[in-house]
Amino acid sequence: MVRSLESYAQDRWHAGARDAIELRNAVNGDVVALASSSGLDFAAMLEHGRRVGGPALRKLTFHQRALMLKALAQFLDERKSQFYTLSTATGATRPDSRGDIDGGLATLFVYASKGRRELPNDTVYVEGAAEIVSRGGSFIGQHVCVPLEGVAVQINAYNFPCWGMLEKLAPCLLAGVPAIVKPASSTAYLTEAVFRAMVESGILPPGAVQLVCGGLGDLFDHLTCQDVVAFTGSAGTALKLRSHPRVLAQSVRFTAETDSLNCSVLGPDAGPGTPEFELYVKEVVREMTAKAGQKCTAIRRAIVPERHLAAVIETLCARLAAVRVGNPALAEVDMGALASLEQRAQVRARVAELAAAGEIVYGSPEHVDLLDADAARGAFLSPILIHCRDRDADSAVHRVEAFGPVSTVIGYGDVAEAVTIANLGQGSLAASVVTGDDQIARTIALGIAPWHGRVLVLNRDCAKESTGHGVPLPHLVHGGPGRAGGGEEMGGVRGVLHYMQRTALQGSPTTLTRICNRWMPGAATSATPVHPFRRFFEELNVGDTTHTATHTVTIDDIERFAKLTGDEFYAHMDEEAARANPFFDGRVAHGYFVVSRAAGLFVDPAPGPVLANYGLENLRFTKPVYPGDTIGVRFTCKQKTAREGEGHGEVRWDTEIRNQNGETVAAYDVLTMVARRPLGSDPH
Ligand code: NAP
């Protein structure tokens, strides 16, 4: 009995009643499942996300949402063996499935961790420093980011049914925005299984996620300016969807990841016999065969120096001959099937176009030797390497994407021509440059950067730990200009901000401090009768300030500090040499002495709630301190970050050291860990 996939709408599972399409096993052609979204009320789904999911997510802080992602990743991780079984039906080998399933979980884990390290335990993200836009400082500006109040509609391609969903969901849920996930139909059975486990976990609040197995019906007609569409798939579909009248009329945020004629350039220095040559060949073969070449980032154009062209082709052919194609369930199989027979037919047609611009030097579009599989039933295809002689701008090699185990080799004369050829792809997701010469690396990497979202520069030094050409990392942006869709996903916190509105707040420093929970320069401070180091985390308020006693710096201070630290830089030790320096009028105190002495002034030494100093940020020495100058410190509680479930929180202190004339000589943030008040203890 073939299972009908269900959609998840308004917190209920929903079986499509009519017009189901058959989803087939890529390996043997059997029908795996049926999919239909008929009967779904798309307007109601959007409303549900906006009215139920959004408010529930927005109630949580970034840290609470991050912990939710972590719990979700752990829950799915324990159940992943069932996903692996289903993944084989998509044509994926075990390593392919690992990239999709474990890669997706890793993305959740990375966002869970970044959310707690790089975002505040608050519901508003204060972006960058305040802008002082008035002479007197009573009127300032501050950028903040808040979650959009709509729904993210996330449309995914068929090649990464698990990662594709999770890489979009992680930053979106962390931002506090609910999502409607629409997997590509042909592999939706795996997405549905992962989604079902997410629902079973009970970790996400109601309305946070919904799923559509099948078409999106009239959903686009109901989008508003608070919604976001994040699309991955073909350029044709992206164009159609981004030019939907409703998307245009409502300025719906639309981000697209589409086709890409990614390239890899072999440096002129990296001839046969060099480690870089070997790395290059390995990378091209891996990119051609991993996921049977159905990776949006796969190397489609191998751009190599003319003088190494024959050697590259010969070596690639020999390596491709060793690739075993067949049943992806077998451990000895290196490359499985394409996602469907239709897909194979499409790739064959594209190969014919590419071959017209050159010649096939490895593989046949019509024949492949298989291990334990039937080429008539499964969507198998041989790896195909094409030597493309026509490298002009209008050549098919720069226009046609064969979304399978297909790559072209193109020769170049000099480095400038390599850059030109690389950029003829009209915008790509990923490129790599394999060279042992850093000057060549700079010329090529910066020459192609305007046309590429990501550039891997590979050599013997980083090869061992390199994640490879084709792997998008959650820490770094994924996306590219032009035909790659012009979008950007992930990239750590950048990906979260795609789902948020950046707003420029303008007003008085005190008002903005209260809105942002972060003390701004010029805002009111409150003197506290109790030293701030004697206050538990809960008892501290943003703006609490202490003005310390002062210290007059002596020549003896400077000499003792120099002796203790061994820092005998002439500006501290030699009056004449110091005077000759354009910045100083004579011997100056060490900046580190000033900072150390400041600590001696603001620290309250007895054991208490302050547990540790874990760093300084943004330290600037703004004026020299000379013997005879008197320094004192203003020490202000700038920001508090509670740590969920831990006995302490982080407190950031705005620290300003001034001299006897009230001039700032140094400014920085001191970072401390401060204990929470023990239960039952008396507040101050
Ligand atoms: P596609 O036909 O454009 O489909 C992509 C997604 O759009 C699927 O979920 C599809 O659903 C949906 N879709 C199609 N028509 C739609 C419509 N009118 N309204 C709403 N949704 C619609 O792409 P594909 O051929 O499956 O995918 C392969 C392409 O994706 C390749 O060209 C590849 O380069 C690109 N890709 C890019 C990336 C990237 O990150 N840049 C990653 C992977 C793939 P159905 O399946 O139900 O039609």
mmCIF file of C-alpha atoms in Angstrom, residues 364-496:
data_model
loop_
_atom_site.group_PDB
_atom_site.id
_atom_site.type_symbol
_atom_site.label_atom_id
_atom_site.label_comp_id
_atom_site.label_asym_id
_atom_site.label_seq_id
_atom_site.Cartn_x
_atom_site.Cartn_y
_atom_site.Cartn_z
ATOM 1 C CA SER A 364 28.391 8.269 -22.267
ATOM 2 C CA PRO A 365 24.969 9.846 -21.773
ATOM 3 C CA GLU A 366 23.343 6.580 -22.848
ATOM 4 C CA HIS A 367 25.387 3.910 -21.151
ATOM 5 C CA VAL A 368 26.704 3.205 -17.679
ATOM 6 C CA ASP A 369 27.947 0.003 -16.045
ATOM 7 C CA LEU A 370 25.988 -0.519 -12.854
ATOM 8 C CA LEU A 371 26.445 -2.400 -9.617
ATOM 9 C CA ASP A 372 23.212 -4.095 -8.552
ATOM 10 C CA ALA A 373 20.861 -1.742 -10.411
ATOM 11 C CA ASP A 374 18.819 -1.533 -13.584
ATOM 12 C CA ALA A 375 19.415 1.476 -15.845
ATOM 13 C CA ALA A 376 15.975 1.108 -17.377
ATOM 14 C CA ARG A 377 14.207 1.516 -14.006
ATOM 15 C CA GLY A 378 16.576 3.710 -12.013
ATOM 16 C CA ALA A 379 17.755 7.210 -12.937
ATOM 17 C CA PHE A 380 21.413 6.305 -13.368
ATOM 18 C CA LEU A 381 23.855 8.216 -15.487
ATOM 19 C CA SER A 382 27.578 7.886 -16.081
ATOM 20 C CA PRO A 383 29.831 10.745 -14.997
ATOM 21 C CA ILE A 384 30.437 12.800 -18.125
ATOM 22 C CA LEU A 385 33.426 15.040 -18.763
ATOM 23 C CA ILE A 386 33.366 17.402 -21.714
ATOM 24 C CA HIS A 387 36.358 19.239 -23.103
ATOM 25 C CA CYS A 388 34.946 22.531 -24.196
ATOM 26 C CA ARG A 389 36.950 24.240 -26.944
ATOM 27 C CA ASP A 390 34.554 27.131 -27.389
ATOM 28 C CA ARG A 391 35.141 29.395 -24.404
ATOM 29 C CA ASP A 392 33.595 32.575 -25.836
ATOM 30 C CA ALA A 393 30.983 34.499 -23.885
ATOM 31 C CA ASP A 394 28.070 32.991 -25.830
ATOM 32 C CA SER A 395 29.297 29.406 -25.571
ATOM 33 C CA ALA A 396 26.869 26.870 -24.112
ATOM 34 C CA VAL A 397 29.448 26.171 -21.405
ATOM 35 C CA HIS A 398 28.620 29.526 -19.798
ATOM 36 C CA ARG A 399 24.864 29.161 -20.240
ATOM 37 C CA VAL A 400 23.811 25.536 -19.836
ATOM 38 C CA GLU A 401 23.588 23.826 -16.462
ATOM 39 C CA ALA A 402 23.461 20.018 -16.648
ATOM 40 C CA PHE A 403 22.254 19.266 -13.109
ATOM 41 C CA GLY A 404 23.954 15.883 -12.860
ATOM 42 C CA PRO A 405 27.423 14.260 -12.836
ATOM 43 C CA VAL A 406 28.605 16.492 -15.649
ATOM 44 C CA SER A 407 31.505 18.895 -15.836
ATOM 45 C CA THR A 408 33.340 20.724 -18.602
ATOM 46 C CA VAL A 409 37.053 21.440 -18.848
ATOM 47 C CA ILE A 410 38.082 24.754 -20.362
ATOM 48 C CA GLY A 411 41.640 25.907 -21.078
ATOM 49 C CA TYR A 412 42.966 29.405 -20.368
ATOM 50 C CA GLY A 413 46.053 31.314 -21.451
ATOM 51 C CA ASP A 414 46.956 33.673 -18.597
ATOM 52 C CA VAL A 415 45.509 34.457 -15.190
ATOM 53 C CA ALA A 416 43.562 37.451 -16.505
ATOM 54 C CA GLU A 417 41.833 35.169 -18.995
ATOM 55 C CA ALA A 418 41.053 32.654 -16.249
ATOM 56 C CA VAL A 419 39.263 35.441 -14.354
ATOM 57 C CA THR A 420 37.355 36.506 -17.473
ATOM 58 C CA ILE A 421 36.207 32.943 -18.189
ATOM 59 C CA ALA A 422 35.166 32.359 -14.572
ATOM 60 C CA ASN A 423 33.014 35.483 -14.613
ATOM 61 C CA LEU A 424 31.289 34.526 -17.873
ATOM 62 C CA GLY A 425 29.100 32.228 -15.755
ATOM 63 C CA GLN A 426 27.068 35.396 -15.037
ATOM 64 C CA GLY A 427 27.038 34.949 -11.291
ATOM 65 C CA SER A 428 27.595 31.765 -9.311
ATOM 66 C CA LEU A 429 27.197 30.363 -5.833
ATOM 67 C CA ALA A 430 30.676 28.986 -5.388
ATOM 68 C CA ALA A 431 34.085 28.989 -7.009
ATOM 69 C CA SER A 432 37.412 27.573 -6.031
ATOM 70 C CA VAL A 433 40.962 28.532 -6.829
ATOM 71 C CA VAL A 434 43.579 25.856 -6.366
ATOM 72 C CA THR A 435 47.066 27.283 -6.262
ATOM 73 C CA GLY A 436 50.167 27.251 -4.133
ATOM 74 C CA ASP A 437 50.976 30.854 -5.078
ATOM 75 C CA ASP A 438 49.291 33.416 -2.823
ATOM 76 C CA GLN A 439 49.793 36.265 -5.287
ATOM 77 C CA ILE A 440 47.928 34.306 -7.958
ATOM 78 C CA ALA A 441 45.346 33.416 -5.315
ATOM 79 C CA ARG A 442 44.783 37.113 -4.585
ATOM 80 C CA THR A 443 44.494 38.097 -8.258
ATOM 81 C CA ILE A 444 42.002 35.354 -9.061
ATOM 82 C CA ALA A 445 40.010 35.415 -5.792
ATOM 83 C CA LEU A 446 39.458 39.178 -5.901
ATOM 84 C CA GLY A 447 38.964 39.141 -9.674
ATOM 85 C CA ILE A 448 36.110 36.644 -9.455
ATOM 86 C CA ALA A 449 34.650 37.729 -6.100
ATOM 87 C CA PRO A 450 32.135 40.221 -7.608
ATOM 88 C CA TRP A 451 30.558 37.338 -9.523
ATOM 89 C CA HIS A 452 30.627 34.674 -6.816
ATOM 90 C CA GLY A 453 28.985 34.283 -3.407
ATOM 91 C CA ARG A 454 31.750 32.099 -2.016
ATOM 92 C CA VAL A 455 35.361 31.469 -3.066
ATOM 93 C CA LEU A 456 37.385 28.565 -1.675
ATOM 94 C CA VAL A 457 41.118 29.085 -1.989
ATOM 95 C CA LEU A 458 42.656 25.660 -1.709
ATOM 96 C CA ASN A 459 46.282 24.703 -1.213
ATOM 97 C CA ARG A 460 48.377 22.166 0.646
ATOM 98 C CA ASP A 461 48.209 24.186 3.889
ATOM 99 C CA CYS A 462 44.448 24.064 4.363
ATOM 100 C CA ALA A 463 43.566 20.953 2.356
ATOM 101 C CA LYS A 464 43.430 18.566 5.275
ATOM 102 C CA GLU A 465 40.810 20.546 7.133
ATOM 103 C CA SER A 466 39.109 22.169 4.142
ATOM 104 C CA THR A 467 35.393 21.421 3.895
ATOM 105 C CA GLY A 468 35.668 21.370 0.102
ATOM 106 C CA HIS A 469 34.340 23.332 -2.833
ATOM 107 C CA GLY A 470 30.707 22.315 -2.674
ATOM 108 C CA VAL A 471 29.768 22.473 0.989
ATOM 109 C CA PRO A 472 27.885 25.567 2.157
ATOM 110 C CA LEU A 473 28.616 26.264 5.827
ATOM 111 C CA PRO A 474 26.087 27.769 8.224
ATOM 112 C CA HIS A 475 28.720 30.230 9.433
ATOM 113 C CA LEU A 476 29.278 31.630 5.939
ATOM 114 C CA VAL A 477 26.896 33.027 3.383
ATOM 115 C CA HIS A 478 25.355 30.788 0.748
ATOM 116 C CA GLY A 479 24.038 32.489 -2.352
ATOM 117 C CA GLY A 480 25.375 34.351 -5.318
ATOM 118 C CA PRO A 481 24.683 37.170 -7.745
ATOM 119 C CA GLY A 482 23.063 37.020 -11.171
ATOM 120 C CA ARG A 483 21.964 33.642 -12.385
ATOM 121 C CA ALA A 484 22.656 32.207 -8.914
ATOM 122 C CA GLY A 485 19.522 34.066 -7.841
ATOM 123 C CA GLY A 486 20.932 37.189 -6.207
ATOM 124 C CA GLY A 487 20.030 35.841 -2.771
ATOM 125 C CA GLU A 488 21.904 35.104 0.396
ATOM 126 C CA GLU A 489 21.184 32.542 3.084
ATOM 127 C CA MET A 490 22.826 31.476 6.341
ATOM 128 C CA GLY A 491 26.111 33.291 7.043
ATOM 129 C CA GLY A 492 25.551 33.031 10.793
ATOM 130 C CA VAL A 493 23.608 35.940 12.274
ATOM 131 C CA ARG A 494 23.332 37.549 8.802
ATOM 132 C CA GLY A 495 20.858 34.776 7.893
ATOM 133 C CA VAL A 496 18.744 35.567 10.955
#
